[in-house]
Backbone as a ProteinNet text record, in pm:
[ID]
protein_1_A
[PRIMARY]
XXXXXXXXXXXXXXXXXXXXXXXXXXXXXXXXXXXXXXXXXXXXXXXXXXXXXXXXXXXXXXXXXXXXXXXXXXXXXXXXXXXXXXXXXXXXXXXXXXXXXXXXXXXXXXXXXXXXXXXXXXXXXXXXXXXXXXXXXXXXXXXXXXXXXXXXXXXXXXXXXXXXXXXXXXXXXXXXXXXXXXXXXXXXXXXXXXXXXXXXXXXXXXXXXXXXXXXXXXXXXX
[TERTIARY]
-1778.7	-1669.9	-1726.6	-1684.7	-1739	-1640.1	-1743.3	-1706.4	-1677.1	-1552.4	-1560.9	-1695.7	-1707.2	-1837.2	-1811.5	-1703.1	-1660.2	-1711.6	-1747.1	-1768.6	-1860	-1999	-2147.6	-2178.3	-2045.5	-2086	-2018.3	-2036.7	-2010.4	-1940.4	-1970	-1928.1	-1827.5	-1800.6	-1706.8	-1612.8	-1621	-1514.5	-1498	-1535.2	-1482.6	-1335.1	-1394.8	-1298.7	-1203.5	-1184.3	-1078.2	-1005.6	-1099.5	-1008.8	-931.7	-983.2	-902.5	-825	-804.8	-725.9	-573.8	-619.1	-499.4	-457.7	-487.4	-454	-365.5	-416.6	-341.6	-186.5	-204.3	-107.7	35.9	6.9	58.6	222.2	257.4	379.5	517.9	447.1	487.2	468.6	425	472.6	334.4	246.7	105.9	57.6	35	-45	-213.9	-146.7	-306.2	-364.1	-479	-517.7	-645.4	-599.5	-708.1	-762.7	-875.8	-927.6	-981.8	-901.9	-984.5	-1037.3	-1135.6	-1236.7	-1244.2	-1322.8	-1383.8	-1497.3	-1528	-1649.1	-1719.1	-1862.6	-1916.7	-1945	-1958.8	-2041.4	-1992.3	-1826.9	-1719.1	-1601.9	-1528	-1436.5	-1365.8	-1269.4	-1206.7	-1071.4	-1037.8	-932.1	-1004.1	-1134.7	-1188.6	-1204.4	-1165.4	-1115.5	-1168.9	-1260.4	-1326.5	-1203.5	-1223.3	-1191.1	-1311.4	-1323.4	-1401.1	-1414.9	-1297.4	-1277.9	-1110	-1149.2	-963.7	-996.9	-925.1	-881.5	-716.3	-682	-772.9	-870.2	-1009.1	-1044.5	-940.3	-879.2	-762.3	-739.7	-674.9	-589	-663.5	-809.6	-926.5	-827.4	-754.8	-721.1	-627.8	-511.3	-454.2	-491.9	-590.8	-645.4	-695.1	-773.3	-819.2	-737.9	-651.7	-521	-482.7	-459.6	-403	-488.6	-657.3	-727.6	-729.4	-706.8	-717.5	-602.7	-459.7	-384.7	-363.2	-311.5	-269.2	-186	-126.5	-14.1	-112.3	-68.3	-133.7	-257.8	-292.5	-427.8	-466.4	-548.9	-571.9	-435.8	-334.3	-201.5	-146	-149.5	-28.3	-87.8	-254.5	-335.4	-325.2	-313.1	-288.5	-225.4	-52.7	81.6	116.8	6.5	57.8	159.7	151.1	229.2	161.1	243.4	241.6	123.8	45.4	-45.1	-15.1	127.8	134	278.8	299.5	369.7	445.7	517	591.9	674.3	670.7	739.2	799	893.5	966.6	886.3	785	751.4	797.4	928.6	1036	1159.6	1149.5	1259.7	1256	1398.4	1472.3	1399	1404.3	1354.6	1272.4	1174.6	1033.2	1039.3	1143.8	1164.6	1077.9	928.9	826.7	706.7	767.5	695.3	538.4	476.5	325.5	252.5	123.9	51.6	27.3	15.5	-53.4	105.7	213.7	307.7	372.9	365.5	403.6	310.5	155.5	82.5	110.5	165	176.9	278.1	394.8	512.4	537.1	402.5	366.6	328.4	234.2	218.8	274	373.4	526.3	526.4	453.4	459.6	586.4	644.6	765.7	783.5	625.5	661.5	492.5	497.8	366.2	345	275.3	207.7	67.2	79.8	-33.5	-44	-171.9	-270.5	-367.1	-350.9	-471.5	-563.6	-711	-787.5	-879.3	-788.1	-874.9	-1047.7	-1093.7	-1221.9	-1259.1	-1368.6	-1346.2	-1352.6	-1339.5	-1290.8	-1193.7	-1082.2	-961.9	-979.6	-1049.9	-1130.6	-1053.9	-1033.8	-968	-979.6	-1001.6	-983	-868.9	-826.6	-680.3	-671.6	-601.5	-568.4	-442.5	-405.4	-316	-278.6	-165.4	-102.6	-4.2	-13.5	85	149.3	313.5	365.1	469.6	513.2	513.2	751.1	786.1	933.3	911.4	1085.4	1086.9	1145.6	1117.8	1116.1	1236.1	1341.2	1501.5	1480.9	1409.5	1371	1229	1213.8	1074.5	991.7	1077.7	1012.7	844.9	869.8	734.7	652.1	670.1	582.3	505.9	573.2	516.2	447.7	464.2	383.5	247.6	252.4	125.5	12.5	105.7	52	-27.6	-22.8	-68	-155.2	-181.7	-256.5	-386.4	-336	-460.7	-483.2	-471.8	-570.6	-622	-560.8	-688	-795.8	-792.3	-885.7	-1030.2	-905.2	-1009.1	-1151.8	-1158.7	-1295.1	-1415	-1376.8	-1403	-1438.6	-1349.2	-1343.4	-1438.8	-1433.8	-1507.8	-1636	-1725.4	-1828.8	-1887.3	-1807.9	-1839.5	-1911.7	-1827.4	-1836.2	-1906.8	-1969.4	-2061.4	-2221.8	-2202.5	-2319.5	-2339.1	-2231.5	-2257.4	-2271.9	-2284.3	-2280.3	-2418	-2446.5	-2565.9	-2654.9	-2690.8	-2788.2	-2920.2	-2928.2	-2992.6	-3102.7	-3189.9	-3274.5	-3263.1	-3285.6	-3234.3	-3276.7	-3417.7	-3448	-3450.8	-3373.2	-3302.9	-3151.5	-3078.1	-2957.5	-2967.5	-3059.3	-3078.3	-3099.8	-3207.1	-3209.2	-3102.6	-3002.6	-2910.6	-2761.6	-2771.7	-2680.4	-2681.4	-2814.4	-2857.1	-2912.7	-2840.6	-2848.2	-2687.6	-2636.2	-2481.2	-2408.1	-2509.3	-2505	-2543.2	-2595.1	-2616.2	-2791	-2884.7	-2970.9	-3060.6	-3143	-3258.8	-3397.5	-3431.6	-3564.4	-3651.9	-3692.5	-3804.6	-3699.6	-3607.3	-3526	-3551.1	-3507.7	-3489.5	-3641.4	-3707.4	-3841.5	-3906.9	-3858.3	-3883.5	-3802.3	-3704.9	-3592.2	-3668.7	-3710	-3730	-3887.3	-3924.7	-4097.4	-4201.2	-4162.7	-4215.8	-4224.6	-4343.6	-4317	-4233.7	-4249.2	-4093.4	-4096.4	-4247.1	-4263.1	-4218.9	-4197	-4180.7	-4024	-3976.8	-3771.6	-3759.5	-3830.8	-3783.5	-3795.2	-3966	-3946.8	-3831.9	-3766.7	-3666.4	-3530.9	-3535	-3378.1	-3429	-3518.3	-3545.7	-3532	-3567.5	-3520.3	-3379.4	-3330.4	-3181.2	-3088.7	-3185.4	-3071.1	-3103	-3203.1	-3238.3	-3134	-3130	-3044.7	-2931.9	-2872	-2763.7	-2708	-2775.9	-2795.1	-2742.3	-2831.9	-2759	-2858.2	-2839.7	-2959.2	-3021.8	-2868.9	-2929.1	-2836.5	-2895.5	-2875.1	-2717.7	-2645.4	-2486.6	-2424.8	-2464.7	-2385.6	-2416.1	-2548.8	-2580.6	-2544.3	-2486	-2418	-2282.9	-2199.7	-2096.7	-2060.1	-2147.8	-2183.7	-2186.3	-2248.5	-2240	-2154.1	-2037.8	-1903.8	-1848.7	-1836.9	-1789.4	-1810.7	-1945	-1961.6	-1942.7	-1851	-1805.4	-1957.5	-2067.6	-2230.5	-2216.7	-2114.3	-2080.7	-1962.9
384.2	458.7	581.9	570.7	735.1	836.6	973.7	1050	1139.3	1255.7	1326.2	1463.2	1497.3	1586.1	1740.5	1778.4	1901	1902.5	1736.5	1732.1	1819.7	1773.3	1824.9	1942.8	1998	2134.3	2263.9	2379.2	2488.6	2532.3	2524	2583.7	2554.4	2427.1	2367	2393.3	2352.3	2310	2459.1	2590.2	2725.1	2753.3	2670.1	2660.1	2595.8	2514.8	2410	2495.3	2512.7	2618.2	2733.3	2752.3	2954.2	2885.6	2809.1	2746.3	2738.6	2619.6	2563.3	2720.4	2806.5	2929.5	2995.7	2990.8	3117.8	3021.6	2891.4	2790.8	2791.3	2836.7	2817.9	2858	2974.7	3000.3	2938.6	2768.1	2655.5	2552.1	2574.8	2485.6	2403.9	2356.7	2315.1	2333.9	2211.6	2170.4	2063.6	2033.1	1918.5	1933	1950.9	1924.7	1789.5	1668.2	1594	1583.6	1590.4	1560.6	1383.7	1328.1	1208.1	1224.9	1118	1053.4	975.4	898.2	818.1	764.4	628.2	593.3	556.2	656.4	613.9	474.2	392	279.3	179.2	197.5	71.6	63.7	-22.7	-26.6	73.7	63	167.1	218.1	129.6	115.3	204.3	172.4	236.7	415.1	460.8	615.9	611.3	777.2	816.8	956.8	929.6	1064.2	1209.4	1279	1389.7	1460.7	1542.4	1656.9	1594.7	1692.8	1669.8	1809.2	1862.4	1936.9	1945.5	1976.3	1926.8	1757.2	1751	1691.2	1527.1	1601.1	1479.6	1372	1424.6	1341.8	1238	1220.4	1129.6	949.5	938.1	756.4	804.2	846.6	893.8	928.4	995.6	1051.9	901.4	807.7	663.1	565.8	598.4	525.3	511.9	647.8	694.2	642.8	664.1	604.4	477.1	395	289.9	249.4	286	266.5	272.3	131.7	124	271.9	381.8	441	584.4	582.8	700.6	690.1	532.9	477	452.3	328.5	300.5	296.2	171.6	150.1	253	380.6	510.2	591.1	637	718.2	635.7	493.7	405.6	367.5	444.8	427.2	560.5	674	802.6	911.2	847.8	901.7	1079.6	1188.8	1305.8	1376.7	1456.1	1499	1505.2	1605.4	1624.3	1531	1566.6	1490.9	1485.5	1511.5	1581.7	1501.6	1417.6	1352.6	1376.6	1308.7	1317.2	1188	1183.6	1060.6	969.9	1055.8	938.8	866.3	912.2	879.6	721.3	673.1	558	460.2	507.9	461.2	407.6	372.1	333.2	189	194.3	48.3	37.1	-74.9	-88.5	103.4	176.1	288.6	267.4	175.1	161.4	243.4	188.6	199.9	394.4	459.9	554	697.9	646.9	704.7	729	607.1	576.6	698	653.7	750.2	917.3	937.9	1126.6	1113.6	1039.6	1045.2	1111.1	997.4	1022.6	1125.2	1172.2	1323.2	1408.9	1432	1513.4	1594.2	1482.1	1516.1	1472.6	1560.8	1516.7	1520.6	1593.4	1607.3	1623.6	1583.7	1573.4	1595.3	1698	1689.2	1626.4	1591.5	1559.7	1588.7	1639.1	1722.8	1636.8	1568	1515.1	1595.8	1575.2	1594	1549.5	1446.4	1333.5	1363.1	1250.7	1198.5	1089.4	1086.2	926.8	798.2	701.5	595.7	561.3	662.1	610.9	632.2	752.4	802.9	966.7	1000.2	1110.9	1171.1	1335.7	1353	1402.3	1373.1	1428.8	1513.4	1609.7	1706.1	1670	1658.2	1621.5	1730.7	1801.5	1920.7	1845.7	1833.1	1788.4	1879.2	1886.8	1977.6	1927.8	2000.8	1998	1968.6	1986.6	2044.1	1984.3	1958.5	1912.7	2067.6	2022.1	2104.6	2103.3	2183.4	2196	2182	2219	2197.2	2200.8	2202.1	2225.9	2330.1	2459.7	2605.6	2612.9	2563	2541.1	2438.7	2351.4	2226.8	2311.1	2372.3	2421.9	2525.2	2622.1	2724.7	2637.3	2556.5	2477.5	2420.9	2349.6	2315	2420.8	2507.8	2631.2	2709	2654.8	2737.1	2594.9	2473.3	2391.3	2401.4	2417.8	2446.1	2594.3	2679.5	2801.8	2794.1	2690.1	2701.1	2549.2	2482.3	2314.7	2381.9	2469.3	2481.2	2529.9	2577.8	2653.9	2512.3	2432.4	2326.4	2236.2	2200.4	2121.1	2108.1	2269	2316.2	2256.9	2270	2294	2150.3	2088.8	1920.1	1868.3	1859.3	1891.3	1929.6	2018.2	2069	1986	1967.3	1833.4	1740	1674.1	1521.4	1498.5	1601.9	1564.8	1474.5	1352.3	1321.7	1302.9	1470.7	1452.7	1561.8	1562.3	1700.8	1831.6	1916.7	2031.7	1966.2	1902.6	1843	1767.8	1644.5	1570.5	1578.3	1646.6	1729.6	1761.2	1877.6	1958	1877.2	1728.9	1665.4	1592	1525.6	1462.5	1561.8	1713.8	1774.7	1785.8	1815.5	1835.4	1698.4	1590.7	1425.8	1391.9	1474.1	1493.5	1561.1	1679.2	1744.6	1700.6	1577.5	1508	1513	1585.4	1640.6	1546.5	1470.4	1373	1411.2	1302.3	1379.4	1463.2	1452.3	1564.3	1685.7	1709.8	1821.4	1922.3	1818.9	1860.4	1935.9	1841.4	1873.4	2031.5	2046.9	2176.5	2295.8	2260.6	2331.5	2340	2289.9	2307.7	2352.6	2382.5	2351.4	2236.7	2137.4	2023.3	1908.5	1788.2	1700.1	1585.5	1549.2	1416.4	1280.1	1310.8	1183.3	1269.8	1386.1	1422.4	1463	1432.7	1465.2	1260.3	1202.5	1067.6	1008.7	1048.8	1036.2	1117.2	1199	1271.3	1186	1150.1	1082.2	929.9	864.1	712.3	739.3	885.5	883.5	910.3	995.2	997.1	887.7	809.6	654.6	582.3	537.7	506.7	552.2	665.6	750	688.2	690	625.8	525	447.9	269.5	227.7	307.8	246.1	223.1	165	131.1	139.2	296.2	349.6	469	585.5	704.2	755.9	717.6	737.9	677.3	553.7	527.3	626.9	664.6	815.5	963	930.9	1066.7	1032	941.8	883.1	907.5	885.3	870.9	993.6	1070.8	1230.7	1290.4	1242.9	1305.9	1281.3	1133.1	1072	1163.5	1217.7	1339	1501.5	1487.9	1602.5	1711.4	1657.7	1743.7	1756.6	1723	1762.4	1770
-2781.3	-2715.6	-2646.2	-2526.5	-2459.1	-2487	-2541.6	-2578.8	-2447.1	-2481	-2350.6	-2365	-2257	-2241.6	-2281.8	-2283.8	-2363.2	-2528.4	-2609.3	-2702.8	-2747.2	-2645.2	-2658.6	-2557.9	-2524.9	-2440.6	-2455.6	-2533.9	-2578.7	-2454	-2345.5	-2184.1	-2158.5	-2164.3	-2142	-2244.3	-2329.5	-2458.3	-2471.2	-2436.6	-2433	-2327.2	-2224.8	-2105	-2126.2	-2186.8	-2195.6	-2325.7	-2427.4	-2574.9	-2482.4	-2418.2	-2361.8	-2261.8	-2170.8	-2103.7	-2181.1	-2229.3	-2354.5	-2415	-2471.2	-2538.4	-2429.8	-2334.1	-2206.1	-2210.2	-2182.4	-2108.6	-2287.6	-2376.3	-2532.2	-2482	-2408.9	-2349.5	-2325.1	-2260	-2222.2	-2329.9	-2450	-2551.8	-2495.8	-2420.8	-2431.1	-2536.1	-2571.9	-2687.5	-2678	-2567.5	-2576.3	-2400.3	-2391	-2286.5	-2221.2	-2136	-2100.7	-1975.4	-1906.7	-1787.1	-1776.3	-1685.1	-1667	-1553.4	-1557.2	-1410.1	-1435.5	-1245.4	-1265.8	-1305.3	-1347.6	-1400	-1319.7	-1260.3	-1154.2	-1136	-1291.7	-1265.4	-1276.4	-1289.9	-1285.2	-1194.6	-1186.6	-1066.4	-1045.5	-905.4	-871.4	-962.9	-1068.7	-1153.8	-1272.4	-1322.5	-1441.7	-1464.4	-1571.5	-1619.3	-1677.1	-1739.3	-1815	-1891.4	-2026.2	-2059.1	-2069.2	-1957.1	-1941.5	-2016.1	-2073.9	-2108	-2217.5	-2357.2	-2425.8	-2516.8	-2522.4	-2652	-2633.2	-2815.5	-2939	-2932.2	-3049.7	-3044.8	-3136.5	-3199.3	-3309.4	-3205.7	-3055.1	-2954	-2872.3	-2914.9	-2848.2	-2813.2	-2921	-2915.7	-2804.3	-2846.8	-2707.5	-2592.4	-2605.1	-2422.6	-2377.8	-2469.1	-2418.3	-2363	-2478.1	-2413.9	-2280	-2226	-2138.2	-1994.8	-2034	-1942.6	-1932.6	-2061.1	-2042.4	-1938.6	-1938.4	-1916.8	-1756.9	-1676.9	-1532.3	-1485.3	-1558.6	-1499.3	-1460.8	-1351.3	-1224	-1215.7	-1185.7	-1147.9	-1007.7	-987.8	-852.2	-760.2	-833.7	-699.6	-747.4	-775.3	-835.1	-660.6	-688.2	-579.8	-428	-409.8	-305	-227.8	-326.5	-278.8	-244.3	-204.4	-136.3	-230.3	-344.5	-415.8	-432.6	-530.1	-522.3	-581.2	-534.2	-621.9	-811.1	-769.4	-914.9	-935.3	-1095.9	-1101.5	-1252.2	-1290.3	-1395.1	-1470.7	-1601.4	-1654.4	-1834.9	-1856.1	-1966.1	-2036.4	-2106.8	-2185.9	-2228.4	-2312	-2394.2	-2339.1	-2207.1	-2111.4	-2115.4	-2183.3	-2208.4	-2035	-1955.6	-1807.8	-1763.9	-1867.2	-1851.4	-1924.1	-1968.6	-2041.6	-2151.5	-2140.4	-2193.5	-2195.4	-2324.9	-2260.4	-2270.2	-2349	-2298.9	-2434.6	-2472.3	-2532.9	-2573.7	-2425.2	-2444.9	-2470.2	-2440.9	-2461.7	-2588.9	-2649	-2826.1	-2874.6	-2868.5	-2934.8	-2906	-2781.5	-2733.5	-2792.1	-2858.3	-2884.7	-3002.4	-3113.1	-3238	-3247.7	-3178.2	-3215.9	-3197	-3140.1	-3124.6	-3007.8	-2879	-2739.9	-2692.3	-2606.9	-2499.8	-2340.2	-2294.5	-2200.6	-2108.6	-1972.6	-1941.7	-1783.9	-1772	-1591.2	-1585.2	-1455.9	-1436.1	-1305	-1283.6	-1114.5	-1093.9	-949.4	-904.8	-817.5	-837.9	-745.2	-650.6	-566.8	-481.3	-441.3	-469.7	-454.4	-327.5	-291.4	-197.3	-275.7	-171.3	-207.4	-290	-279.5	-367.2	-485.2	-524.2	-695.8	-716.7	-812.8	-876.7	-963.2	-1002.5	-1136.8	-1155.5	-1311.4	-1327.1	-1457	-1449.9	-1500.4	-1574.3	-1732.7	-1751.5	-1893.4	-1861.5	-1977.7	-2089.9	-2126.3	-2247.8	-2360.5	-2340.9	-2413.4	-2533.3	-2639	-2710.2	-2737.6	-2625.5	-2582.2	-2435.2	-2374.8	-2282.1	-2192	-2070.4	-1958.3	-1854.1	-1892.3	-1848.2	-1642	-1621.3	-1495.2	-1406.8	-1258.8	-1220.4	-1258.4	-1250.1	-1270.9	-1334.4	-1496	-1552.4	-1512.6	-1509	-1426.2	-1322.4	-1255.4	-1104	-1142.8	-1240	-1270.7	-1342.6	-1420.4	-1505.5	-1385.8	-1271.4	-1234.8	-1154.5	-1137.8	-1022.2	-1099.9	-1194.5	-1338.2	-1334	-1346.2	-1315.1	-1193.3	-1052.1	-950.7	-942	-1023.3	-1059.2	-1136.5	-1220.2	-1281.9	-1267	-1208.1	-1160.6	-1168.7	-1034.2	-999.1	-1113.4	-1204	-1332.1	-1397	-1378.6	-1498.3	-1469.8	-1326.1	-1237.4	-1261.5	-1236.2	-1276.9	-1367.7	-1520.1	-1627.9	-1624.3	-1594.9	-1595.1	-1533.9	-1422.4	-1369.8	-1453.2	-1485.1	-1563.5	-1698.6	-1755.1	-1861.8	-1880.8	-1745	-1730.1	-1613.1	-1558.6	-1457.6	-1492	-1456.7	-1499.4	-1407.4	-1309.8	-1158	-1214.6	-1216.1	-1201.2	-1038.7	-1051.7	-991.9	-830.7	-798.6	-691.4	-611.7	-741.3	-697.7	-644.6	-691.4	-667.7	-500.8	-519.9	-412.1	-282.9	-289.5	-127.8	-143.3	-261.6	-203.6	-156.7	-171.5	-146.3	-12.9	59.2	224.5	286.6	218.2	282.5	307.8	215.5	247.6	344	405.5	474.9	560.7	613.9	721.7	769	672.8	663.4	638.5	793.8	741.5	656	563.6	441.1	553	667.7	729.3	782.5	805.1	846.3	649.9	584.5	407.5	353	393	347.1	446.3	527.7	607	573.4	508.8	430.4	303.1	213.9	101.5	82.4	214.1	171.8	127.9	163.7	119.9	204.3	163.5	261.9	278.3	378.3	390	262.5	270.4	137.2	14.5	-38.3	-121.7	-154.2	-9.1	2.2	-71.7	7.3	-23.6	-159.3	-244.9	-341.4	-438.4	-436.3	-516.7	-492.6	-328.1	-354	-408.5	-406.1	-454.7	-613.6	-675.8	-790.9	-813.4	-708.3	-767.3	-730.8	-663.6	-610.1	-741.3	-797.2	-903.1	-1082.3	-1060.2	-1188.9	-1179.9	-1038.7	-1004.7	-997.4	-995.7	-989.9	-860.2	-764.4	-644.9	-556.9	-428.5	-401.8	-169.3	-154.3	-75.6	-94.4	-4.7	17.9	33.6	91	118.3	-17.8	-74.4	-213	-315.6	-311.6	-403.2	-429.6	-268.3	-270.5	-297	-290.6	-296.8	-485	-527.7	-711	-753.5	-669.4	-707.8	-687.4	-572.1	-585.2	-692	-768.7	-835.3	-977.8	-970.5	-1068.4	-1085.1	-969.1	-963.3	-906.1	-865.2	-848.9	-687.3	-591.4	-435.1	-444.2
[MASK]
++++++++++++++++++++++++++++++++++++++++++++++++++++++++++++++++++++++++++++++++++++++++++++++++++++++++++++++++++++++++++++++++++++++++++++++++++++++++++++++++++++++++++++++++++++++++++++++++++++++++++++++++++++++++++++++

């Protein structure tokens, strides 16, 4: 089972604890970040980031789960998006709803932050009481795009699996930046820009230059 990366990162899992603490106002109780899985379809979710750590089957759930997936991001639907869990309306409420239910969740936003190819991370607050109208929704949500970039970071830094040089020529290959333009930029020669991205195409499992950088969005590292 993949663990989220806040597990094994003091940085993170600080950010996400003081987050959740500020947000307590609004009856927030649980916080999860999903992504995507660079190395599986456009449907496949990672749980990134959760606190508390108790709510792990649930946050899986939730990834596992079709709802505000590929056809949710495909059908133009709303960045955010604000729901009543237990709402009779859903008919079949689904695997990952029973479980937020059980734990004496009622109510849930969720913030996207589009990626390419139809990829996203999502920001999802989970509270504890339901929400008489938009007012709080809209304030939560305006509280996760202050802090995304914070969060983003963090995540980022815990999951890299690029060394600093490798990073660095596929950031200015993104930039449209051919290996001898890079290598004059960095001090170095063109065979030495190419060997760094053949390793970071490699880390990546991909097997040219634009899908690598494509993977590194996917990691939140562009």
């Amino acid at each position: 089972m993949h663990l989220p990366a806040n597990f094994d990162s003091v940085c993170l899992d600080g950010i996400m604890s003081e987050w959740l603490s500020a947000l307590g106002e609004f009856s927030v109780e649980a916080l999860v970040v999903l992504g995507p899985d660079p190395f599986a379809g456009q449907e496949s979710r990672l749980v990134l980031a959760l606190h508390p750590p108790r709510l792990l089957e649930a946050a899986h759930a939730l990834a596992a789960s079709q709802d505000f997936g590929a056809p949710w991001r495909d059908s133009d639907a709303p960045l955010v998006a604000w729901q009543d869990i237990s709402r009779a309306a859903f008919g079949d409420l689904g695997r990952w709803r029973r479980l937020w239910l059980a734990h004496g969740f009622q109510s849930v936003v969720r913030i996207a932050f589009p990626l390419t190819v139809g990829r996203a991370f999502e920001c999802y607050l989970f509270s504890a009481r339901q929400w008489p109208d938009r007012t709080e929704p809209s304030q939560l949500a305006w509280s996760a795009l202050n802090i995304w970039p914070l969060v983003k970071r963090a995540l980022a830094q815990a999951r890299n699996p690029l060394s600093p040089r490798e990073l660095e020529c596929l950031d200015l290959a993104f930039q449209g930046m051919t290996a001898r333009k890079t290598g004059d930029m960095l001090a170095c020669s063109e065979r030495t820009v190419n060997f760094h991205l053949a390793n970071a195409m490699n880390k990546l499992k991909v097997d040219n230059k634009m899908a690598a950088v494509q993977r590194a969005c996917w990691f939140g590292l562009i």
